[in-house]
Short mmCIF file of C-alpha atoms in Angstrom, two decimals:
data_model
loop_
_atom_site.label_atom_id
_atom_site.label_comp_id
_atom_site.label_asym_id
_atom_site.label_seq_id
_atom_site.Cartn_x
_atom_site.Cartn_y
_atom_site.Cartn_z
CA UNK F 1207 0.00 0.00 0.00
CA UNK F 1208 1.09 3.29 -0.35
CA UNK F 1209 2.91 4.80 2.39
CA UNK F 1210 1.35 7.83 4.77
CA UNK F 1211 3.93 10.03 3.11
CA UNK F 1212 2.26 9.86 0.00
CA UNK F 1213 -1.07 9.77 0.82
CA UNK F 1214 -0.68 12.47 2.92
CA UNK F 1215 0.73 14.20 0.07
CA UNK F 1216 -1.76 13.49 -2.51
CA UNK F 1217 -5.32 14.20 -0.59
CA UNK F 1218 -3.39 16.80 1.56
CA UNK F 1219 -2.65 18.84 -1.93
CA UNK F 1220 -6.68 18.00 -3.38
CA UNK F 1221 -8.49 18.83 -0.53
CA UNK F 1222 -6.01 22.11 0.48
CA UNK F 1223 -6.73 23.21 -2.94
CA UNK F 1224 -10.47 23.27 -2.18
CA UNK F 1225 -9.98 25.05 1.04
CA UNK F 1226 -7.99 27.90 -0.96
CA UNK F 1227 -10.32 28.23 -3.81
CA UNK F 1228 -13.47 28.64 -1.55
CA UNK F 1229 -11.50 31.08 0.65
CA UNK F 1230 -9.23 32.93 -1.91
CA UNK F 1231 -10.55 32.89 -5.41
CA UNK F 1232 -13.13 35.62 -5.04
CA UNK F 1233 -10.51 38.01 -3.68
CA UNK F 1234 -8.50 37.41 -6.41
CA UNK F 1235 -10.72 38.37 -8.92
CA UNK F 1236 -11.70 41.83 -7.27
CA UNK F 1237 -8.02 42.21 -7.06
CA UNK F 1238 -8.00 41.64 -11.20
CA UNK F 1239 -10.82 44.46 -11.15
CA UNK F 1240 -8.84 46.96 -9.01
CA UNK F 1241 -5.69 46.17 -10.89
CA UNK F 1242 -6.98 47.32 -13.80
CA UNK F 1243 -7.92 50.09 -12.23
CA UNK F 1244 -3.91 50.67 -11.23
CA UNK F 1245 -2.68 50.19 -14.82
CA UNK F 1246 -3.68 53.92 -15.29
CA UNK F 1247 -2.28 55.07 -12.52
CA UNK F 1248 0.79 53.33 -14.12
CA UNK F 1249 1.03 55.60 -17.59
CA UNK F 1250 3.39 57.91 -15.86
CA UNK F 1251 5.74 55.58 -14.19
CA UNK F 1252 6.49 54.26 -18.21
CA UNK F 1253 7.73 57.98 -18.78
CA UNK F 1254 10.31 57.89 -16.26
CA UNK F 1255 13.18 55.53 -17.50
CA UNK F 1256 16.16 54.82 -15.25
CA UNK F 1257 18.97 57.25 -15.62
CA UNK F 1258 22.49 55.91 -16.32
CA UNK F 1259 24.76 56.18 -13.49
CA UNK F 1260 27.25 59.20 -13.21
CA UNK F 1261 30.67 57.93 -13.42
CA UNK F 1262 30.14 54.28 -13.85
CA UNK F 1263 29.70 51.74 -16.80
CA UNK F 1264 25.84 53.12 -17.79
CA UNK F 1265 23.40 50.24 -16.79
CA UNK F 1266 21.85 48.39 -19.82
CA UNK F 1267 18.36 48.07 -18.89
CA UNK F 1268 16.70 48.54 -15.45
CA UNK F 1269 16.15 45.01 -15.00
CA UNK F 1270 18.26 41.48 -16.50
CA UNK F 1271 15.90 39.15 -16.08
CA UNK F 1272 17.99 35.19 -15.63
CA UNK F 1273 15.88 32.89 -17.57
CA UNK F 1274 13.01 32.71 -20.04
CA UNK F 1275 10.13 29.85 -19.01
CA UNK F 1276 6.77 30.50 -17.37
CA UNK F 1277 8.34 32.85 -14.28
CA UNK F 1278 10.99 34.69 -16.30
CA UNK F 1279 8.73 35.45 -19.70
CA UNK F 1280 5.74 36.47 -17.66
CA UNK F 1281 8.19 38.56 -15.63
CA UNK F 1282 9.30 40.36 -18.73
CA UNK F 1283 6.12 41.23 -19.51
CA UNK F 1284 4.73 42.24 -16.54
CA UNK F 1285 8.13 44.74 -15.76
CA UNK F 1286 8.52 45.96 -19.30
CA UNK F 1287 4.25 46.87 -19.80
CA UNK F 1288 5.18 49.20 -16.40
CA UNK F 1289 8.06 50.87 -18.63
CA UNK F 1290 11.08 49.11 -17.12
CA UNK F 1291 13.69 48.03 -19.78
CA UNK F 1292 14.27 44.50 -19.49
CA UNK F 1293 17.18 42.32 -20.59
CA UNK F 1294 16.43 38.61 -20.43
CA UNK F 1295 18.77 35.84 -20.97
CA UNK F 1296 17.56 32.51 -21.52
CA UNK F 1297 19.82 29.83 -22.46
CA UNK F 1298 18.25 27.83 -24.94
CA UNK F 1299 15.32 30.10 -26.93
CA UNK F 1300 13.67 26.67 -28.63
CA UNK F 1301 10.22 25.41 -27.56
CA UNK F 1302 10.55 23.50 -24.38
CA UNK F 1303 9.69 19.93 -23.75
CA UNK F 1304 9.20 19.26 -20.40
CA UNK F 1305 6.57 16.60 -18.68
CA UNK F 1306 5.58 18.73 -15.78
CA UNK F 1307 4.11 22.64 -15.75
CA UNK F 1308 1.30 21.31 -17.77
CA UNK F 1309 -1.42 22.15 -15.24
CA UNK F 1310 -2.38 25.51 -14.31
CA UNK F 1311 -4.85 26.07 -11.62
CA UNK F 1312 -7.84 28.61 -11.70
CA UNK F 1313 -6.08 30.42 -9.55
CA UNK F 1314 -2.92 30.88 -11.70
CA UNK F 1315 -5.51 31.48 -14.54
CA UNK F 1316 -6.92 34.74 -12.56
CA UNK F 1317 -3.29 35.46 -12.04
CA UNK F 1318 -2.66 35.29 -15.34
CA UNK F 1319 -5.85 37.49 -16.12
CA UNK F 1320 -4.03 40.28 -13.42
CA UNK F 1321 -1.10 40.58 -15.39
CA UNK F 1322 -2.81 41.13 -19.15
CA UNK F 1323 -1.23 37.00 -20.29
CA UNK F 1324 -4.67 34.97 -20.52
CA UNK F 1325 -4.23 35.22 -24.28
CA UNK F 1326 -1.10 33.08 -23.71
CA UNK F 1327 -3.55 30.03 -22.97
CA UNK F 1328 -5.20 30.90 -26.53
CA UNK F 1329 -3.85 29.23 -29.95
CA UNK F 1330 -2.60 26.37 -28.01
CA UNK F 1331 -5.15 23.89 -27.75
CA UNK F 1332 -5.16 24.27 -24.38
CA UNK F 1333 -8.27 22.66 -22.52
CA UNK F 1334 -10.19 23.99 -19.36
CA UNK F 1335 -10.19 21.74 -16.46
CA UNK F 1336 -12.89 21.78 -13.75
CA UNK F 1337 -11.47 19.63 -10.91
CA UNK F 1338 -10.46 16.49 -9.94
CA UNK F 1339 -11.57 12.78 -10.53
CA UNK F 1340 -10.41 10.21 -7.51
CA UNK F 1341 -9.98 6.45 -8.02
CA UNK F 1342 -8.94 4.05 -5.27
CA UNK F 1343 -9.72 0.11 -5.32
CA UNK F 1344 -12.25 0.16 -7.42
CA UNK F 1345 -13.75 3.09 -6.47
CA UNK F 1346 -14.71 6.43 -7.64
CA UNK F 1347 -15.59 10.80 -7.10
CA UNK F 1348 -15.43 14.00 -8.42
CA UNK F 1349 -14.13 17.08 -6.70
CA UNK F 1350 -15.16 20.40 -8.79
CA UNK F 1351 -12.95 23.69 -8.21
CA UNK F 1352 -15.81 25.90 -6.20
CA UNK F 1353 -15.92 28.51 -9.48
CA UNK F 1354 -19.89 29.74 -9.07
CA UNK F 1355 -19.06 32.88 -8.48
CA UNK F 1356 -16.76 33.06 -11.48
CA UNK F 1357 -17.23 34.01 -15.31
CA UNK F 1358 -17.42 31.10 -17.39
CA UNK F 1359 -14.17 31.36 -18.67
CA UNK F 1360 -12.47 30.99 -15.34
CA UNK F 1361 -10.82 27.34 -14.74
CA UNK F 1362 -7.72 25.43 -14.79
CA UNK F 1363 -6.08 25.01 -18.22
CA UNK F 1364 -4.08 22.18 -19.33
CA UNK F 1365 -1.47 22.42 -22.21
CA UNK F 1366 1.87 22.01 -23.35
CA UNK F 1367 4.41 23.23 -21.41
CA UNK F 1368 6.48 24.36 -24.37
CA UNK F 1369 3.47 26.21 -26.17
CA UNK F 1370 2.52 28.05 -23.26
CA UNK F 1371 6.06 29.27 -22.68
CA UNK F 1372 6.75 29.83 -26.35
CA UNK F 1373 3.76 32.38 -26.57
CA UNK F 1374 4.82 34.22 -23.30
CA UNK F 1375 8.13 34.41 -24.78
CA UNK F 1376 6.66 35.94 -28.01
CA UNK F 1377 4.32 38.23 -25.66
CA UNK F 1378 7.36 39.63 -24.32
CA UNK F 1379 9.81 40.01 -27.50
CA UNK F 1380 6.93 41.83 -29.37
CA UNK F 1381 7.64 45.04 -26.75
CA UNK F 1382 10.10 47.70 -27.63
CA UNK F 1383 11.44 47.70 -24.48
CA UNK F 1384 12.20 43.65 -24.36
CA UNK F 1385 15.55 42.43 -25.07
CA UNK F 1386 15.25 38.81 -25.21
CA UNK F 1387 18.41 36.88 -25.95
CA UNK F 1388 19.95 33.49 -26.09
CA UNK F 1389 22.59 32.77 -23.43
CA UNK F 1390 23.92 31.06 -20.70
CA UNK F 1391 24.42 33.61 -16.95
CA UNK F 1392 28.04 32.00 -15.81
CA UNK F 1393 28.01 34.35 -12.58
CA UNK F 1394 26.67 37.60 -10.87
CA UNK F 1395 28.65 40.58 -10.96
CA UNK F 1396 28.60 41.60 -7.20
CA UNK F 1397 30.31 45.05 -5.97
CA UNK F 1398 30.52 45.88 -2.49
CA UNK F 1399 27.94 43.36 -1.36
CA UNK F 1400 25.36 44.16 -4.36
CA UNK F 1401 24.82 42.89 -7.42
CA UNK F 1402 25.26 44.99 -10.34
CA UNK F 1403 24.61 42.69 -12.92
CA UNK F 1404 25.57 38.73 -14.67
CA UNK F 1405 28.35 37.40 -16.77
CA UNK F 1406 27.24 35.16 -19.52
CA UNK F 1407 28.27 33.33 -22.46
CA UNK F 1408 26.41 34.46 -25.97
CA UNK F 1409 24.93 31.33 -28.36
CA UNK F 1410 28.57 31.92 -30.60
CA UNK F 1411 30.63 31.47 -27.33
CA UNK F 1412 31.25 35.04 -27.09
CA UNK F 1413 31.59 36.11 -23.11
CA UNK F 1414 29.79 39.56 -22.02
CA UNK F 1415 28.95 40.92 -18.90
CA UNK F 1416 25.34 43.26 -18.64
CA UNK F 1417 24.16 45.93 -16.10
CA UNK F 1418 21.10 46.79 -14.28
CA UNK F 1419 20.27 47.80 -11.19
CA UNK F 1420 18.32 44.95 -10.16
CA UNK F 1421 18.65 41.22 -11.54
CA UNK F 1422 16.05 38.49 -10.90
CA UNK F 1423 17.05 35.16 -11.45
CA UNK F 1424 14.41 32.75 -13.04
CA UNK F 1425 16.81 29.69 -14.25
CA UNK F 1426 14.45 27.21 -12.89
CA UNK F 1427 14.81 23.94 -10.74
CA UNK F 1428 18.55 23.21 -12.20
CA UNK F 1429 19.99 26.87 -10.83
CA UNK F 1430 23.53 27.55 -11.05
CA UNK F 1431 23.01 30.80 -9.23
CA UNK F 1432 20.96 30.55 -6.76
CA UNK F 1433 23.53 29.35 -3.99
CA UNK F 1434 24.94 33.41 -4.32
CA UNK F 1435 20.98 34.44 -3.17
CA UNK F 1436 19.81 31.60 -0.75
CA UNK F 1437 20.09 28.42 1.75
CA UNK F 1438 19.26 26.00 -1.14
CA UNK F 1439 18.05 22.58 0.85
CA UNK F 1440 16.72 20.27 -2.23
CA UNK F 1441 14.84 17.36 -1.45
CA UNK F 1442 14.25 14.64 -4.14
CA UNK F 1443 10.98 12.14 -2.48
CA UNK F 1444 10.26 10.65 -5.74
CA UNK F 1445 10.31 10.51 -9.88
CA UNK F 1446 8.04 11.13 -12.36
CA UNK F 1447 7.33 8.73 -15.49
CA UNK F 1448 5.81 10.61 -18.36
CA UNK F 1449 3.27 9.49 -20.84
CA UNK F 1450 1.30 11.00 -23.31
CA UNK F 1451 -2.03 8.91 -24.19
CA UNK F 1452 -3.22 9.92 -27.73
CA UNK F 1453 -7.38 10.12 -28.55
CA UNK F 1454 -8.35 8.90 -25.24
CA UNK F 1455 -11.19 9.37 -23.41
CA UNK F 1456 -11.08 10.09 -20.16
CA UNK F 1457 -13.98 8.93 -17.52
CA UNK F 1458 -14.61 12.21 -16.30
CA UNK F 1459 -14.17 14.85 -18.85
CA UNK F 1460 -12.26 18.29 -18.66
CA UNK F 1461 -10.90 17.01 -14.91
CA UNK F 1462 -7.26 16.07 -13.79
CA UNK F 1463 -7.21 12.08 -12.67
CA UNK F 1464 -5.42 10.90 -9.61
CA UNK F 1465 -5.10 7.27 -9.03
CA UNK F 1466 -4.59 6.36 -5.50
CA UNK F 1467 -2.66 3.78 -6.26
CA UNK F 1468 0.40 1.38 -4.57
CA UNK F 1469 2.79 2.38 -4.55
CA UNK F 1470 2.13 5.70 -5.09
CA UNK F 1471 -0.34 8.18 -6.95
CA UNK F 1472 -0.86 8.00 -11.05
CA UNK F 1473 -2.35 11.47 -12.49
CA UNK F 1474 -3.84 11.73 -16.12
CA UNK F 1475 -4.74 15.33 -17.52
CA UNK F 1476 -5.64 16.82 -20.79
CA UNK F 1477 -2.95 18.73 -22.57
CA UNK F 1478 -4.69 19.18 -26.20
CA UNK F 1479 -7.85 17.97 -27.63
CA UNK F 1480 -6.58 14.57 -28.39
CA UNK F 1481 -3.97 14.31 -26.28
CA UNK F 1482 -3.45 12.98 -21.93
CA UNK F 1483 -0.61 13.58 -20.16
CA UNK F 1484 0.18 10.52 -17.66
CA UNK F 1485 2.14 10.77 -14.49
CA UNK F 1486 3.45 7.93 -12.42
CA UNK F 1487 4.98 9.02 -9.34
CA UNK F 1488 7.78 6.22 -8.38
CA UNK F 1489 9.02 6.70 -4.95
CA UNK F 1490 12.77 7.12 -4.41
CA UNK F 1491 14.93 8.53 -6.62
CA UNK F 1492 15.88 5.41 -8.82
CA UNK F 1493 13.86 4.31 -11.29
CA UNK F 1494 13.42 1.19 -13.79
CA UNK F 1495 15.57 1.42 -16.95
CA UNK F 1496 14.19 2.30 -19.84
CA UNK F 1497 16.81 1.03 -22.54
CA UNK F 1498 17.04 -2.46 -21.51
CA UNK F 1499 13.02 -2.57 -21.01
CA UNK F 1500 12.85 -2.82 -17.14
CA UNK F 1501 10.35 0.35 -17.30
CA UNK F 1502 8.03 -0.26 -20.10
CA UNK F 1503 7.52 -4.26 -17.97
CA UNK F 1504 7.05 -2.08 -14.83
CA UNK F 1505 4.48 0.01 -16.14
CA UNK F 1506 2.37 -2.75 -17.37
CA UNK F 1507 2.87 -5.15 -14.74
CA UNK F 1508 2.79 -2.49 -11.55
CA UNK F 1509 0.75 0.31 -12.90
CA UNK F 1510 -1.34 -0.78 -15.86
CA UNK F 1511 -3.59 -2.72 -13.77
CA UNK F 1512 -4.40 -0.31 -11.54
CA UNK F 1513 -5.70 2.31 -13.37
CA UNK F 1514 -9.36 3.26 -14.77
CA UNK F 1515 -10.55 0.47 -17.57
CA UNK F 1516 -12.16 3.13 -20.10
CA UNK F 1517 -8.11 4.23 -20.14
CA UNK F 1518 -6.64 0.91 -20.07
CA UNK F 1519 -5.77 -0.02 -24.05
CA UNK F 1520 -4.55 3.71 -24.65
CA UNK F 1521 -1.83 3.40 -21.66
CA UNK F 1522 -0.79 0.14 -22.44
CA UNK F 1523 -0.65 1.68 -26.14
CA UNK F 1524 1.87 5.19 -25.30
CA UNK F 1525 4.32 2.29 -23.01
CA UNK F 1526 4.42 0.10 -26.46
CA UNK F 1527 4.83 3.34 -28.18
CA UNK F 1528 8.53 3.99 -26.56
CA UNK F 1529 8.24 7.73 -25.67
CA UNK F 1530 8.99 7.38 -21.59
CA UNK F 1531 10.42 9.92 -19.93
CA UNK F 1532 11.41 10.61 -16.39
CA UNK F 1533 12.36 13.27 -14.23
CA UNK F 1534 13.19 13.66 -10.47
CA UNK F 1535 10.38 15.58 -8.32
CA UNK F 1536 11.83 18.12 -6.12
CA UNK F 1537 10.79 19.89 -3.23
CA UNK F 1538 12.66 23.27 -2.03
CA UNK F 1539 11.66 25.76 1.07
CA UNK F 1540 11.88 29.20 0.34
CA UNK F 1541 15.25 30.30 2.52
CA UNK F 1542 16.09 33.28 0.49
CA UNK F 1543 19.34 35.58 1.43
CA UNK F 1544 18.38 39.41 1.15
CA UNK F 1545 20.91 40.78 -1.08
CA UNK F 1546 21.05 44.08 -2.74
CA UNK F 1547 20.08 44.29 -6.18
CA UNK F 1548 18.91 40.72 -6.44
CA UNK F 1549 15.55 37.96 -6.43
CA UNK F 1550 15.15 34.80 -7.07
CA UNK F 1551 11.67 33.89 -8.26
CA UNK F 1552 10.00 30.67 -9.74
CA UNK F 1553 11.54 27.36 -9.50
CA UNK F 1554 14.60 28.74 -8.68
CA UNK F 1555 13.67 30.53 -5.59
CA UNK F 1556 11.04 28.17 -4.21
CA UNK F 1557 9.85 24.51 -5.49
CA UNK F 1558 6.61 22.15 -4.38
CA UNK F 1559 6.28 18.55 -5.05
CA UNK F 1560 4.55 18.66 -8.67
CA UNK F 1561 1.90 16.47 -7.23
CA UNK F 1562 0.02 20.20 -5.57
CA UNK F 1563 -0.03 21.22 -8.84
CA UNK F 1564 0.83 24.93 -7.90
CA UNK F 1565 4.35 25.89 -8.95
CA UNK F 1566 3.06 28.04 -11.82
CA UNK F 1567 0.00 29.67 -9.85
CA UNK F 1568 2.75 30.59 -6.67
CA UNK F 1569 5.44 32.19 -9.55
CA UNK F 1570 3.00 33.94 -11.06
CA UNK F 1571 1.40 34.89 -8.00
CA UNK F 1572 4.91 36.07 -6.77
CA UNK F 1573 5.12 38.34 -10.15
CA UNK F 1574 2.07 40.40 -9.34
CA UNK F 1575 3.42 40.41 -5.77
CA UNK F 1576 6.63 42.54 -7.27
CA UNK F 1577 5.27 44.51 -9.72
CA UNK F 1578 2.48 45.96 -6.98
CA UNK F 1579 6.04 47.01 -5.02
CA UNK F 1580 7.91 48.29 -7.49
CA UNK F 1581 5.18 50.38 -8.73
CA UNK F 1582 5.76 52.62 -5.91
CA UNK F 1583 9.76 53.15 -7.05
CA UNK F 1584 10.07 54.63 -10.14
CA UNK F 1585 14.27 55.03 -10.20
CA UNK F 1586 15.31 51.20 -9.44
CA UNK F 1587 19.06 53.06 -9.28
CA UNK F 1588 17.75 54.48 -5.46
CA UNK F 1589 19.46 51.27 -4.23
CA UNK F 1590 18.57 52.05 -0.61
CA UNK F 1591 14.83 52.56 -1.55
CA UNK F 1592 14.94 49.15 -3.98
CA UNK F 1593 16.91 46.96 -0.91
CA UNK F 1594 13.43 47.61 1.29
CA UNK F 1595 11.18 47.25 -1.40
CA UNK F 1596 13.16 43.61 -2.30
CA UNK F 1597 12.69 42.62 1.83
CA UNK F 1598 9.41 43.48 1.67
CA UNK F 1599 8.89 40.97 -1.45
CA UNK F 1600 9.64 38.07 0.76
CA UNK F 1601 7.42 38.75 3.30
CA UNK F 1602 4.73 39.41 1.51
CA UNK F 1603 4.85 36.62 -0.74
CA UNK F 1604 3.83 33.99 2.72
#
């Protein structure tokens, strides 16, 4: 059976995630409406750009923004629609192809509605999700997000990761004051206990440094930077086994799945209209091989059995099909080390077990979070003003 670590885990993330949405999601859509209210009061912040500094190597932009998925694109955005010049380096520009950040919540959707990015969700077959389906031994229920008071269009999406980030990415590029590059951050350029800006390596090898009074670093769960900013203690309970079921038809329609299974959970959701994404949590952090066919037995043997019958024939058909892939599931506290003319945000900051299902709706959460503070600071070079402002991020954000 599974263990109380996982089960704790799984209905601990399904039924919290009830308990926030009845509590939370109407105030976050009266804090869309008064937002938008707040984008005019905005206009003249976007006339103010930051001077260069006297005497020094002029800053580049006002912000360098370390890494271009969900956190760092929507960042770019969100900073550059408020008039900030942003530089962001991301090292590899192509579509992404990841198994997890699949699954945004309704409340990352209204997030997403704060910042002016729901059209991001459009053009890529993404599909609204309602709640949850639960299965154990035979059994079966349905758990709806508590969205009555919503519009219509309000509800979880699932997608492809690498659509939804490509069309962020575009969001942001298509501004005039976006600089979006391909590159690879080696280091932070500290002076005097702040950082001034990043090192990095160009796609033709070429090594520059950039400047900005404030860098945020967004280079997700595999950071190389953000032992300069925080207390990084990584913990790895488990793996993920990726699937993708094609033209199946789930029991419960437009709902995320979640075996309760042994030894651990299994999690089906719709990523396109004719396509599932499959999760099998494997505990530990080694898994079957998958060259010598020790994983594709596994999965039929193990897990095939155990999940719903009307998805049976298309499971057993993506494990014939060859195109298994794993990835280690991480967990990370937030232990951030206040430093002058830095943040870390998204994965790299902070990281759940992907079984909640919320990294994406706390990064983009964190996002409206900064740009509410630095609203109020209109020259990021006041580096006294921009320290507090930076404290006052990580408080707020619990």
């Amino acid at each position: 059976m599974a263990d109380q670590y996982t089960w704790g885990l799984i209905l601990g993330a399904v039924l919290g995630l009830v308990a926030v949405y009845n509590l939370g999601l109407l105030a976050l859509y009266n804090l869309v409406m008064r937002n938008k209210s707040e984008d005019n009061g905005a206009d003249s912040l976007r006339k103010t750009p930051t001077p260069a500094l006297n005497g020094e190597c002029p800053f580049d932009a006002d912000v360098i923004v370390v890494g271009a998925g969900v956190a760092g694109a929507a960042l770019a955005n969100t900073l550059a629609k408020d008039g900030r010049r942003v530089h962001v380096i991301e090292r590899d520009l192509s579509e992404p192809d990841r198994i997890v950040g699949e699954l945004l919540q309704p409340g990352g959707y209204l997030k997403l509605i704060e910042l002016g990015l729901e059209d991001c969700v459009e053009q890529i077959d993404a599909q609204r999700v309602f709640g949850y389906a639960l299965f154990k031994d035979g059994n079966r229920t349905q758990i709806s997000y508590p969205l009555e008071k919503f519009h219509s269009d309000v509800a979880g999406r699932g997608f492809h990761n690498g659509r939804f980030v490509q069309r962020l990415r575009e969001k942001a590029a298509s501004l005039p004051n976006v600089r979006l590059e391909q590159g690879t951050v080696t280091s932070l350029l500290e002076e005097k206990g702040t950082i001034k800006g990043v090192q990095y390596r160009t796609k033709a090898g070429e090594e520059l440094t950039a400047y900005a009074p404030l860098t945020i670093v967004c280079d997700g769960c595999f950071s190389n930077l953000r032992r300069s900013l925080c207390n990084p203690k990584v913990d790895v309970p488990s793996c993920f086994v990726g699937l993708v079921l094609e033209n199946c038809n789930l029991p419960f329609e437009n709902n995320g799945h979640v075996v309760l299974a042994d030894p651990s959970p299994i999690l089906f959701y719709p990523i396109s209209s004719n396509e599932v994404r499959c999760l099998v949590d494997i505990p530990g952090q080694k898994v079957p091989s998958i060259s010598n066919g020790e994983m594709a037995n596994y999965l039929k043997t193990v897990v095939a059995p155990q999940i719903p019958r009307e998805i049976f024939h298309s499971f057993v058909a993506a494990v014939d099909g060859g195109n298994i892939k794993t990835m280690p599931n991480r967990s990370m506290p937030a232990a951030p080390y206040p430093t002058p003319g830095a943040l870390l945000m998204g994965d790299a900051f902070n990281m759940r077990h992907p079984l909640t299902g919320g990294g994406m709706t706390v990064a983009l959460s964190d996002i409206v979070i900064l740009r509410n503070l630095l609203r109020h600071l209109s020259n990021l070079n006041d580096a006294p003003a921009l320290c507090n402002y930076l404290e006052s991020f990580y408080t707020l954000r619990k």
